[in-house]
Amino acid sequence: MRCLRIFMLLVVLLSLAGCGQGAQERGGASAGDASDDTIVLAAYRQLAPGVNDGYYCSKILGVWEPLVTADEETGAPAPCLAASWEMLDEGRVWVFHLREGVRFHDGTPLTAQVVADNLAWMEKEPRSTAFYSRSRKNYYPGLVSAEPLDTLTLRLTFAQPNINQLYNMMNFGSPVYAPSCLADDGNFAGVAIGTGPFRIVENVKDRYVLLERNEDYYGEKARAHRIMVRSIPSPDVRFAALKAEEIMGVLDLGAMPPVLADELAQDERFAISTSRSIMVRYLAMNGTRPPFDDVRMRRAVSLLLDRRLLVDALYLGYATPTMNLLSIASPFYKEFPVVQDVEEAKRLAHEVLGDGRREIVYCVNGADPIAKGEAELIAYWLADLGLDVRIEALESPMMTVRMRRGDYDIARSQQGLPNGDPLYVFDGFFSPQGPRNKALSLGYDNAEVNRLLTALRTEPDEGKRRAVFDRIQAISVEEQPLVPLYYDENIVVYNAARLTGYRALRYGVSLAEVAWR
């Protein structure tokens, strides 16, 4: 076991070394391009894709705020721009009371009419986004009207009971922007203007976004005057930039591979902060063709995997094995035992393949060194099931195309939690017409699950809804329409000798608390 773990660590480190860029190729702004008081951080992607993105920028940046957010400890709905609310008529009517004294970065006051206008703008979908689908249909199912009752009171009326509406609206489900930045076509007319503790002062595509403290913020003001977040796709370049103090910290999902994070922690300048993540890593299975159109083969793969070894070898323990697609960050998450049974896995595979063997294509994102190392180990195991694996490392856009057209067998992917409603995840993956079901060519169609999904759309009783969520999770664990692997922790590394207030959150970091020492 120890030898295998060391081997896997070497595989990941070599992969990281091979996918980097030299210092002269890094591009983007450096710490020297910012003023002396600017704190320079980095993410693997551009966190403000711009005017044609459905959100313009990630919630991580603290530019826009939602009506309803998530409690950091429990994951339950918590007030943000909406200070309070009432549910009426079994969820057919929701009344939201907005915070007083809130202004957008351009000075426009937050009002119920502004929120109603945002909901009308949100209906102009679909909009491409680097984050989560911006869909009023999904986040406000059956919405009939959004009516201001007075300056700070908004009434939402739905066609059917909607007891779960608060969970729908958490975070990416209810962003609110100033009217001046909303274009008629559903995109943005310019830089996103929100109510958050930071405003955007400069945004250079694929290089950096520069944030400045919102001096008129209604709550506790950000501690830093300016923060620049650079886009650095390569993990080893982020590592080198931290060591050279060109950046002071990293943020966003997959901010730093565990192997490199541990290495940085050996340097007394740096510290690691972790938090329970919203992200579940899984193996998608092409259920539209053999052998994974057979539930026995999907179960065989799931039972074969040593998820604990994967977690220890690749994540150094910064992850938790799971057989459940729903993130542990959801208040509706149900715990199931993680089962490994190699002999049963071989028996099920033999029922499907007999004494024959089958070549399968295993796709991974070529920019993800952990996924590549993981694929090598899983491919080795799958040989015991009669599956001869050909690993193909692809660029993300090509991988998406291949999966949608069903030109693959296994693919490594991940799913987060845009809001608190499990229906978003379950409907997307398990409904025959669900967007993720179709995008991954899962081909999953279970009559009982379909009935349960339909019932959830109108069931007003919270206890009954929870029971239905539990049942759907149980069916998915049994049938494995895809094979969940683990939910990882949000690992961030920062220069503790120079920064204070740097904490990992479920999604991002405590950006408003970050300051120079």
Short mmCIF file of C-alpha atoms in Angstrom, two decimals:
data_model
loop_
_atom_site.label_atom_id
_atom_site.label_comp_id
_atom_site.label_asym_id
_atom_site.label_seq_id
_atom_site.Cartn_x
_atom_site.Cartn_y
_atom_site.Cartn_z
CA MET A 1 0.00 0.00 0.00
CA ARG A 2 2.75 2.45 0.99
CA CYS A 3 4.75 1.69 -2.18
CA LEU A 4 1.68 2.25 -4.36
CA ARG A 5 0.99 5.56 -2.66
CA ILE A 6 4.54 6.75 -3.28
CA PHE A 7 4.29 5.63 -6.91
CA MET A 8 1.07 7.56 -7.43
CA LEU A 9 2.56 10.69 -5.88
CA LEU A 10 5.47 10.48 -8.31
CA VAL A 11 3.05 10.07 -11.24
CA VAL A 12 1.19 13.24 -10.21
CA LEU A 13 4.37 15.24 -9.66
CA LEU A 14 5.76 14.22 -13.06
CA SER A 15 2.43 15.12 -14.70
CA LEU A 16 2.52 18.53 -13.05
CA ALA A 17 6.06 19.12 -14.25
CA GLY A 18 5.05 18.25 -17.81
CA CYS A 19 2.01 20.50 -18.10
CA GLY A 20 3.54 23.77 -16.95
CA GLN A 21 4.83 26.80 -18.75
CA GLY A 22 8.17 28.48 -18.37
CA ALA A 23 8.38 31.73 -16.45
CA GLN A 24 8.70 33.70 -19.69
CA GLU A 25 5.39 32.19 -20.92
CA ARG A 26 3.26 32.87 -17.90
CA GLY A 27 1.64 35.98 -19.24
CA GLY A 28 -0.92 37.97 -17.28
CA ALA A 29 -0.30 40.75 -14.83
CA SER A 30 2.35 40.29 -12.20
CA ALA A 31 2.56 41.78 -8.74
CA GLY A 32 4.67 44.54 -10.26
CA ASP A 33 1.79 45.59 -12.53
CA ALA A 34 -0.33 46.54 -9.52
CA SER A 35 0.01 49.35 -7.00
CA ASP A 36 2.02 48.66 -3.87
CA ASP A 37 -1.04 48.01 -1.71
CA THR A 38 -2.62 45.54 -4.16
CA ILE A 39 -2.80 41.93 -2.96
CA VAL A 40 -2.18 39.62 -5.93
CA LEU A 41 -3.83 36.17 -5.89
CA ALA A 42 -4.35 33.53 -8.58
CA ALA A 43 -6.94 31.03 -9.83
CA TYR A 44 -6.74 28.34 -12.49
CA ARG A 45 -9.33 30.11 -14.65
CA GLN A 46 -10.58 33.60 -15.38
CA LEU A 47 -13.02 34.32 -12.55
CA ALA A 48 -14.61 37.17 -14.48
CA PRO A 49 -15.26 35.83 -18.02
CA GLY A 50 -17.08 39.05 -18.90
CA VAL A 51 -20.14 40.45 -20.60
CA ASN A 52 -21.20 37.28 -22.44
CA ASP A 53 -21.13 35.08 -19.35
CA GLY A 54 -24.45 34.51 -17.60
CA TYR A 55 -23.05 35.81 -14.29
CA TYR A 56 -20.16 37.93 -15.62
CA CYS A 57 -18.02 36.79 -12.68
CA SER A 58 -17.94 34.16 -9.97
CA LYS A 59 -19.58 34.74 -6.60
CA ILE A 60 -16.10 34.10 -5.14
CA LEU A 61 -15.06 37.67 -6.04
CA GLY A 62 -17.64 39.35 -3.79
CA VAL A 63 -18.89 41.63 -6.57
CA TRP A 64 -22.51 40.51 -6.74
CA GLU A 65 -24.64 39.12 -3.94
CA PRO A 66 -27.71 36.87 -3.94
CA LEU A 67 -31.02 37.36 -2.20
CA VAL A 68 -30.45 34.11 -0.32
CA THR A 69 -27.09 32.58 0.52
CA ALA A 70 -25.97 29.38 2.28
CA ASP A 71 -25.01 29.09 5.92
CA GLU A 72 -21.31 28.21 5.92
CA GLU A 73 -21.72 25.61 8.67
CA THR A 74 -25.01 23.87 7.82
CA GLY A 75 -25.54 24.66 4.14
CA ALA A 76 -29.10 25.82 4.95
CA PRO A 77 -30.63 28.99 3.42
CA ALA A 78 -29.42 32.20 5.09
CA PRO A 79 -30.25 35.89 4.55
CA CYS A 80 -28.17 38.05 2.25
CA LEU A 81 -29.86 40.84 0.26
CA ALA A 82 -33.18 39.46 1.50
CA ALA A 83 -33.21 40.08 5.26
CA SER A 84 -36.26 37.87 5.87
CA TRP A 85 -39.13 36.10 4.11
CA GLU A 86 -42.47 34.35 4.55
CA MET A 87 -43.94 31.35 2.77
CA LEU A 88 -47.70 31.54 2.12
CA ASP A 89 -50.28 29.20 0.62
CA GLU A 90 -48.05 26.09 0.94
CA GLY A 91 -45.31 27.73 -1.08
CA ARG A 92 -47.40 29.16 -3.90
CA VAL A 93 -46.51 32.62 -2.61
CA TRP A 94 -43.21 33.83 -1.16
CA VAL A 95 -42.74 37.34 0.25
CA PHE A 96 -39.19 38.72 0.57
CA HIS A 97 -38.18 41.71 2.68
CA LEU A 98 -35.01 43.37 1.38
CA ARG A 99 -32.23 44.88 3.47
CA GLU A 100 -32.44 48.61 4.05
CA GLY A 101 -29.72 51.00 2.97
CA VAL A 102 -28.16 48.79 0.27
CA ARG A 103 -26.76 50.49 -2.81
CA PHE A 104 -25.12 49.14 -5.94
CA HIS A 105 -21.61 50.19 -6.88
CA ASP A 106 -23.05 52.89 -9.16
CA GLY A 107 -25.09 54.38 -6.31
CA THR A 108 -28.46 52.93 -7.39
CA PRO A 109 -30.51 51.81 -4.37
CA LEU A 110 -31.62 48.21 -4.03
CA THR A 111 -35.40 48.01 -4.39
CA ALA A 112 -38.04 45.37 -4.94
CA GLN A 113 -38.55 46.71 -8.47
CA VAL A 114 -34.86 46.23 -9.25
CA VAL A 115 -35.08 42.61 -8.10
CA ALA A 116 -38.22 42.08 -10.22
CA ASP A 117 -36.37 43.53 -13.22
CA ASN A 118 -33.44 41.16 -12.56
CA LEU A 119 -35.82 38.20 -12.62
CA ALA A 120 -37.27 39.37 -15.95
CA TRP A 121 -33.72 39.73 -17.35
CA MET A 122 -32.81 36.28 -16.02
CA GLU A 123 -35.61 34.77 -18.12
CA LYS A 124 -33.69 35.63 -21.29
CA GLU A 125 -31.95 32.27 -21.36
CA PRO A 126 -30.05 30.13 -21.97
CA ARG A 127 -26.84 32.01 -21.35
CA SER A 128 -23.43 30.34 -21.51
CA THR A 129 -21.53 30.55 -18.28
CA ALA A 130 -18.24 29.30 -16.86
CA PHE A 131 -19.99 28.55 -13.58
CA TYR A 132 -23.53 27.19 -13.23
CA SER A 133 -26.43 27.32 -15.67
CA ARG A 134 -28.31 30.60 -15.35
CA SER A 135 -31.85 29.36 -15.71
CA ARG A 136 -34.94 31.07 -14.30
CA LYS A 137 -36.94 28.00 -15.27
CA ASN A 138 -34.80 25.84 -12.98
CA TYR A 139 -34.35 28.27 -10.11
CA TYR A 140 -37.94 29.62 -10.13
CA PRO A 141 -40.05 26.73 -11.46
CA GLY A 142 -43.59 27.77 -12.30
CA LEU A 143 -43.04 31.46 -11.49
CA VAL A 144 -46.16 33.41 -12.47
CA SER A 145 -45.28 36.90 -11.27
CA ALA A 146 -42.76 39.00 -9.33
CA GLU A 147 -44.57 42.01 -7.83
CA PRO A 148 -43.13 44.79 -5.67
CA LEU A 149 -45.53 45.40 -2.75
CA ASP A 150 -43.54 48.42 -1.62
CA THR A 151 -39.98 49.72 -2.01
CA LEU A 152 -38.37 46.83 -0.11
CA THR A 153 -40.98 44.06 -0.32
CA LEU A 154 -41.27 41.61 -3.21
CA ARG A 155 -43.95 38.96 -3.72
CA LEU A 156 -43.27 35.92 -5.89
CA THR A 157 -46.27 33.90 -7.01
CA PHE A 158 -45.94 30.37 -8.38
CA ALA A 159 -48.31 28.13 -10.30
CA GLN A 160 -47.91 25.29 -7.81
CA PRO A 161 -46.64 24.75 -4.24
CA ASN A 162 -42.95 25.52 -4.08
CA ILE A 163 -41.85 24.72 -0.54
CA ASN A 164 -38.22 24.27 -1.61
CA GLN A 165 -37.92 27.71 -3.18
CA LEU A 166 -35.37 29.06 -0.71
CA TYR A 167 -32.99 26.24 -1.63
CA ASN A 168 -33.49 27.04 -5.33
CA MET A 169 -32.51 30.66 -4.74
CA MET A 170 -29.32 30.14 -2.76
CA ASN A 171 -26.21 31.78 -4.25
CA PHE A 172 -26.22 31.32 -8.06
CA GLY A 173 -30.02 31.05 -7.96
CA SER A 174 -30.66 34.69 -7.02
CA PRO A 175 -27.88 37.11 -8.06
CA VAL A 176 -28.91 40.76 -8.21
CA TYR A 177 -27.24 43.38 -10.43
CA ALA A 178 -27.70 47.11 -11.00
CA PRO A 179 -30.13 47.85 -13.87
CA SER A 180 -27.46 49.90 -15.66
CA CYS A 181 -25.32 46.83 -16.42
CA LEU A 182 -28.11 44.59 -17.76
CA ALA A 183 -28.38 44.38 -21.56
CA ASP A 184 -31.70 43.77 -23.28
CA ASP A 185 -30.50 40.49 -24.80
CA GLY A 186 -29.83 38.88 -21.40
CA ASN A 187 -26.09 39.59 -21.42
CA PHE A 188 -24.28 42.45 -19.68
CA ALA A 189 -23.99 45.99 -20.99
CA GLY A 190 -20.60 46.42 -19.34
CA VAL A 191 -18.81 45.47 -16.16
CA ALA A 192 -21.04 43.68 -13.65
CA ILE A 193 -22.28 46.13 -11.02
CA GLY A 194 -23.36 44.48 -7.80
CA THR A 195 -23.79 45.31 -4.13
CA GLY A 196 -20.83 43.31 -2.78
CA PRO A 197 -17.79 44.36 -0.76
CA PHE A 198 -15.71 44.62 -3.97
CA ARG A 199 -16.25 46.31 -7.31
CA ILE A 200 -14.47 45.56 -10.58
CA VAL A 201 -12.16 48.33 -11.79
CA GLU A 202 -10.38 46.41 -14.56
CA ASN A 203 -10.92 43.06 -16.25
CA VAL A 204 -8.49 41.73 -18.85
CA LYS A 205 -9.65 38.51 -20.49
CA ASP A 206 -7.60 35.44 -19.55
CA ARG A 207 -5.12 37.58 -17.62
CA TYR A 208 -6.56 39.13 -14.47
CA VAL A 209 -9.44 40.93 -12.81
CA LEU A 210 -8.73 43.87 -10.50
CA LEU A 211 -11.04 44.46 -7.54
CA GLU A 212 -11.36 47.54 -5.37
CA ARG A 213 -13.02 47.88 -1.98
CA ASN A 214 -16.61 49.15 -2.05
CA GLU A 215 -16.34 52.09 0.35
CA ASP A 216 -20.14 52.39 0.56
CA TYR A 217 -20.78 48.74 1.44
CA TYR A 218 -23.73 48.36 3.81
CA GLY A 219 -21.99 45.72 5.95
CA GLU A 220 -18.47 45.34 7.27
CA LYS A 221 -16.14 46.71 4.63
CA ALA A 222 -13.43 44.63 2.98
CA ARG A 223 -10.06 44.92 4.73
CA ALA A 224 -7.96 45.09 1.55
CA HIS A 225 -8.07 48.19 -0.64
CA ARG A 226 -7.31 46.32 -3.86
CA ILE A 227 -7.07 42.67 -4.85
CA MET A 228 -5.92 41.37 -8.22
CA VAL A 229 -6.84 37.81 -9.19
CA ARG A 230 -4.66 36.48 -11.98
CA SER A 231 -5.62 33.63 -14.28
CA ILE A 232 -2.89 30.95 -14.18
CA PRO A 233 -4.15 27.62 -15.62
CA SER A 234 -1.04 25.57 -14.78
CA PRO A 235 -0.77 24.33 -11.16
CA ASP A 236 3.03 24.21 -11.26
CA VAL A 237 3.16 27.81 -12.49
CA ARG A 238 0.88 28.83 -9.60
CA PHE A 239 3.23 26.91 -7.30
CA ALA A 240 6.29 28.71 -8.69
CA ALA A 241 4.56 32.09 -8.50
CA LEU A 242 3.78 31.53 -4.82
CA LYS A 243 7.36 30.50 -4.08
CA ALA A 244 8.65 33.61 -5.88
CA GLU A 245 6.07 35.79 -4.06
CA GLU A 246 4.65 37.00 -7.37
CA ILE A 247 1.28 36.01 -5.91
CA MET A 248 0.25 35.83 -2.26
CA GLY A 249 -2.34 33.05 -2.40
CA VAL A 250 -4.56 30.85 -4.56
CA LEU A 251 -8.32 30.41 -4.59
CA ASP A 252 -11.17 28.75 -6.49
CA LEU A 253 -11.83 25.04 -6.97
CA GLY A 254 -8.69 22.95 -7.37
CA ALA A 255 -6.61 25.92 -6.26
CA MET A 256 -3.55 23.77 -5.54
CA PRO A 257 -3.06 19.99 -5.93
CA PRO A 258 -2.61 18.35 -2.50
CA VAL A 259 0.92 17.18 -3.36
CA LEU A 260 2.07 20.73 -4.11
CA ALA A 261 0.09 22.19 -1.20
CA ASP A 262 1.89 19.85 1.19
CA GLU A 263 5.23 20.80 -0.32
CA LEU A 264 4.48 24.51 0.11
CA ALA A 265 3.48 23.89 3.73
CA GLN A 266 7.08 22.80 4.42
CA ASP A 267 8.08 26.42 3.78
CA GLU A 268 7.42 28.46 6.93
CA ARG A 269 6.10 31.35 4.84
CA PHE A 270 3.02 29.41 3.69
CA ALA A 271 -0.07 27.96 5.33
CA ILE A 272 -2.88 25.68 4.14
CA SER A 273 -6.55 26.31 4.87
CA THR A 274 -9.21 23.72 4.06
CA SER A 275 -12.99 23.58 4.10
CA ARG A 276 -15.67 21.08 3.17
CA SER A 277 -16.13 21.42 -0.60
CA ILE A 278 -19.32 21.48 -2.65
CA MET A 279 -17.65 19.36 -5.34
CA VAL A 280 -18.17 15.63 -6.02
CA ARG A 281 -15.78 13.86 -8.42
CA TYR A 282 -17.25 10.99 -10.43
CA LEU A 283 -16.83 8.66 -13.39
CA ALA A 284 -19.43 9.22 -16.08
CA MET A 285 -20.50 6.03 -17.87
CA ASN A 286 -21.80 5.99 -21.45
CA GLY A 287 -25.12 4.24 -20.89
CA THR A 288 -26.17 4.47 -24.52
CA ARG A 289 -23.98 1.55 -25.63
CA PRO A 290 -22.45 -1.66 -24.21
CA PRO A 291 -21.10 -2.47 -21.74
CA PHE A 292 -22.32 0.36 -19.48
CA ASP A 293 -25.91 0.27 -20.70
CA ASP A 294 -26.09 -2.73 -18.36
CA VAL A 295 -26.53 -1.81 -14.68
CA ARG A 296 -24.50 -4.88 -13.69
CA MET A 297 -21.38 -3.51 -15.35
CA ARG A 298 -21.80 -0.09 -13.75
CA ARG A 299 -22.19 -1.76 -10.37
CA ALA A 300 -19.15 -3.93 -11.08
CA VAL A 301 -16.97 -0.88 -11.66
CA SER A 302 -18.28 0.81 -8.52
CA LEU A 303 -17.71 -2.28 -6.35
CA LEU A 304 -14.21 -2.81 -7.75
CA LEU A 305 -12.82 0.61 -6.89
CA ASP A 306 -10.73 1.18 -3.79
CA ARG A 307 -11.89 4.73 -3.19
CA ARG A 308 -9.93 5.06 0.05
CA LEU A 309 -6.68 4.27 -1.76
CA LEU A 310 -7.52 6.85 -4.44
CA VAL A 311 -8.12 9.47 -1.77
CA ASP A 312 -4.95 8.65 0.16
CA ALA A 313 -2.70 8.35 -2.89
CA LEU A 314 -3.94 11.30 -4.92
CA TYR A 315 -5.39 13.71 -2.37
CA LEU A 316 -3.22 12.84 0.64
CA GLY A 317 -6.41 12.39 2.63
CA TYR A 318 -7.89 15.78 1.60
CA ALA A 319 -11.05 14.07 0.34
CA THR A 320 -13.75 11.65 1.51
CA PRO A 321 -14.87 8.56 -0.44
CA THR A 322 -18.54 8.47 -1.44
CA MET A 323 -21.01 6.49 -3.54
CA ASN A 324 -23.53 9.37 -3.54
CA LEU A 325 -23.65 12.00 -6.27
CA LEU A 326 -25.22 14.58 -3.94
CA SER A 327 -22.63 16.74 -2.24
CA ILE A 328 -22.16 16.47 1.50
CA ALA A 329 -22.58 20.27 1.52
CA SER A 330 -26.31 19.82 0.83
CA PRO A 331 -28.60 19.79 3.89
CA PHE A 332 -30.41 16.87 2.18
CA TYR A 333 -27.31 14.69 1.84
CA LYS A 334 -27.81 11.11 3.08
CA GLU A 335 -24.88 8.99 4.22
CA PHE A 336 -24.38 5.58 2.59
CA PRO A 337 -21.62 3.08 3.38
CA VAL A 338 -18.82 2.96 0.83
CA VAL A 339 -18.64 -0.65 -0.32
CA GLN A 340 -15.78 -2.46 -2.05
CA ASP A 341 -16.37 -6.10 -3.07
CA VAL A 342 -13.89 -7.25 -5.71
CA GLU A 343 -15.27 -10.78 -6.05
CA GLU A 344 -18.84 -9.56 -6.54
CA ALA A 345 -17.55 -7.02 -9.06
CA LYS A 346 -15.85 -9.80 -11.06
CA ARG A 347 -18.98 -11.96 -10.91
CA LEU A 348 -21.20 -9.17 -12.25
CA ALA A 349 -18.73 -8.30 -15.02
CA HIS A 350 -18.54 -11.97 -16.05
CA GLU A 351 -22.35 -12.08 -16.33
CA VAL A 352 -22.12 -9.25 -18.85
CA LEU A 353 -18.96 -10.12 -20.81
CA GLY A 354 -18.66 -13.86 -20.28
CA ASP A 355 -15.11 -14.98 -20.92
CA GLY A 356 -14.50 -12.23 -23.47
CA ARG A 357 -12.76 -8.88 -23.10
CA ARG A 358 -13.71 -5.42 -24.29
CA GLU A 359 -11.63 -2.35 -25.10
CA ILE A 360 -13.04 0.87 -23.64
CA VAL A 361 -12.10 4.53 -24.02
CA TYR A 362 -11.46 6.46 -20.80
CA CYS A 363 -11.41 10.25 -21.32
CA VAL A 364 -9.79 12.70 -18.95
CA ASN A 365 -9.15 16.43 -19.00
CA GLY A 366 -5.54 16.69 -20.12
CA ALA A 367 -5.03 19.79 -17.95
CA ASP A 368 -5.90 17.88 -14.77
CA PRO A 369 -2.81 15.93 -13.63
CA ILE A 370 -4.65 14.26 -10.74
CA ALA A 371 -7.32 12.89 -13.09
CA LYS A 372 -4.58 11.51 -15.34
CA GLY A 373 -2.80 9.74 -12.49
CA GLU A 374 -6.10 8.47 -11.17
CA ALA A 375 -7.02 7.06 -14.60
CA GLU A 376 -3.80 5.02 -14.74
CA LEU A 377 -4.66 3.32 -11.45
CA ILE A 378 -8.32 2.73 -12.31
CA ALA A 379 -7.35 1.33 -15.71
CA TYR A 380 -5.06 -1.15 -13.96
CA TRP A 381 -7.95 -2.30 -11.75
CA LEU A 382 -10.48 -2.51 -14.59
CA ALA A 383 -8.37 -5.12 -16.36
CA ASP A 384 -9.63 -7.58 -13.71
CA LEU A 385 -13.17 -7.06 -15.05
CA GLY A 386 -12.22 -7.89 -18.63
CA LEU A 387 -11.97 -4.21 -19.61
CA ASP A 388 -8.89 -3.09 -21.54
CA VAL A 389 -8.65 0.67 -21.10
CA ARG A 390 -7.33 3.20 -23.58
CA ILE A 391 -6.85 6.54 -21.82
CA GLU A 392 -7.36 9.67 -23.93
CA ALA A 393 -6.31 13.04 -22.48
CA LEU A 394 -8.37 15.77 -24.17
CA GLU A 395 -8.83 19.49 -23.98
CA SER A 396 -11.99 20.36 -22.08
CA PRO A 397 -14.07 21.57 -25.09
CA MET A 398 -13.28 18.44 -27.12
CA MET A 399 -14.05 16.22 -24.14
CA THR A 400 -17.46 17.89 -23.80
CA VAL A 401 -18.22 17.26 -27.48
CA ARG A 402 -17.13 13.62 -27.28
CA MET A 403 -19.29 12.95 -24.24
CA ARG A 404 -22.41 14.57 -25.68
CA ARG A 405 -22.22 12.55 -28.89
CA GLY A 406 -21.53 9.33 -26.94
CA ASP A 407 -18.05 8.79 -28.37
CA TYR A 408 -16.51 7.48 -25.16
CA ASP A 409 -17.03 4.81 -22.48
CA ILE A 410 -15.79 6.33 -19.21
CA ALA A 411 -14.97 9.96 -18.47
CA ARG A 412 -13.81 11.71 -15.33
CA SER A 413 -15.93 14.71 -14.34
CA GLN A 414 -17.29 16.61 -11.35
CA GLN A 415 -20.48 18.23 -10.06
CA GLY A 416 -20.91 21.08 -7.63
CA LEU A 417 -23.93 22.58 -5.93
CA PRO A 418 -25.08 25.91 -7.41
CA ASN A 419 -27.79 26.22 -4.76
CA GLY A 420 -29.17 24.06 -1.98
CA ASP A 421 -31.86 22.19 -3.88
CA PRO A 422 -31.00 18.54 -4.67
CA LEU A 423 -33.66 18.58 -7.39
CA TYR A 424 -31.27 20.60 -9.56
CA VAL A 425 -28.74 17.76 -9.44
CA PHE A 426 -31.20 14.84 -9.53
CA ASP A 427 -33.30 16.22 -12.38
CA GLY A 428 -30.21 17.09 -14.39
CA PHE A 429 -28.61 13.65 -14.12
CA PHE A 430 -31.46 11.19 -13.60
CA SER A 431 -34.36 12.55 -15.67
CA PRO A 432 -34.28 11.08 -19.23
CA GLN A 433 -34.35 14.61 -20.64
CA GLY A 434 -32.08 16.08 -17.98
CA PRO A 435 -29.32 18.31 -19.38
CA ARG A 436 -26.50 16.40 -17.65
CA ASN A 437 -28.03 13.03 -18.57
CA LYS A 438 -27.95 14.03 -22.22
CA ALA A 439 -24.63 15.89 -22.10
CA LEU A 440 -22.91 12.82 -20.64
CA SER A 441 -24.82 10.28 -22.76
CA LEU A 442 -25.83 8.48 -19.55
CA GLY A 443 -28.96 7.03 -21.15
CA TYR A 444 -30.45 6.67 -17.65
CA ASP A 445 -34.21 6.12 -17.43
CA ASN A 446 -35.77 4.68 -14.27
CA ALA A 447 -39.58 4.71 -14.00
CA GLU A 448 -39.60 5.04 -10.21
CA VAL A 449 -37.11 7.90 -10.25
CA ASN A 450 -39.17 9.66 -12.94
CA ARG A 451 -42.30 9.42 -10.76
CA LEU A 452 -40.40 10.73 -7.72
CA LEU A 453 -38.98 13.67 -9.67
CA THR A 454 -42.47 14.57 -10.89
CA ALA A 455 -43.88 14.36 -7.35
CA LEU A 456 -41.17 16.67 -6.01
CA ARG A 457 -42.34 19.50 -8.23
CA THR A 458 -45.67 19.78 -6.40
CA GLU A 459 -45.17 18.12 -2.99
CA PRO A 460 -45.60 20.81 -0.27
CA ASP A 461 -44.75 18.70 2.80
CA GLU A 462 -41.09 19.10 3.81
CA GLY A 463 -40.91 15.73 5.54
CA LYS A 464 -42.26 13.92 2.49
CA ARG A 465 -39.85 15.80 0.24
CA ARG A 466 -36.91 14.74 2.37
CA ALA A 467 -38.09 11.12 2.19
CA VAL A 468 -38.27 11.36 -1.60
CA PHE A 469 -34.76 12.85 -1.75
CA ASP A 470 -33.54 9.96 0.42
CA ARG A 471 -35.14 7.40 -1.88
CA ILE A 472 -33.64 8.91 -5.04
CA GLN A 473 -30.20 8.86 -3.44
CA ALA A 474 -30.70 5.22 -2.43
CA ILE A 475 -31.67 4.23 -5.99
CA SER A 476 -28.69 6.07 -7.47
CA VAL A 477 -26.30 4.35 -5.05
CA GLU A 478 -27.80 0.97 -6.01
CA GLU A 479 -27.87 1.48 -9.80
CA GLN A 480 -24.88 3.83 -10.19
CA PRO A 481 -25.99 5.65 -13.37
CA LEU A 482 -22.58 7.19 -12.87
CA VAL A 483 -19.91 6.23 -10.34
CA PRO A 484 -19.19 8.84 -7.63
CA LEU A 485 -15.65 8.67 -6.27
CA TYR A 486 -15.20 11.23 -3.52
CA TYR A 487 -15.99 14.75 -2.42
CA ASP A 488 -12.81 16.69 -1.96
CA GLU A 489 -11.92 19.52 0.35
CA ASN A 490 -11.39 23.07 -0.80
CA ILE A 491 -7.62 23.44 -0.32
CA VAL A 492 -6.10 26.92 -0.49
CA VAL A 493 -2.53 27.97 0.15
CA TYR A 494 -1.41 31.48 1.03
CA ASN A 495 1.59 33.44 2.23
CA ALA A 496 0.86 33.51 5.96
CA ALA A 497 3.95 35.60 6.61
CA ARG A 498 2.40 38.47 4.66
CA LEU A 499 -1.37 37.93 4.72
CA THR A 500 -3.98 37.56 7.43
CA GLY A 501 -7.68 36.64 7.34
CA TYR A 502 -7.23 34.03 4.59
CA ARG A 503 -9.76 31.20 5.14
CA ALA A 504 -11.03 28.51 2.82
CA LEU A 505 -14.81 28.48 2.45
CA ARG A 506 -17.03 25.85 0.85
CA TYR A 507 -16.69 27.91 -2.31
CA GLY A 508 -13.73 30.24 -2.52
CA VAL A 509 -12.05 32.09 0.32
CA SER A 510 -12.90 34.81 2.86
CA LEU A 511 -11.83 37.49 0.41
CA ALA A 512 -13.32 40.44 2.33
CA GLU A 513 -11.29 39.45 5.43
CA VAL A 514 -7.95 39.19 3.63
CA ALA A 515 -5.40 41.90 4.42
CA TRP A 516 -1.69 42.58 4.60
CA ARG A 517 -0.06 41.77 7.92
#
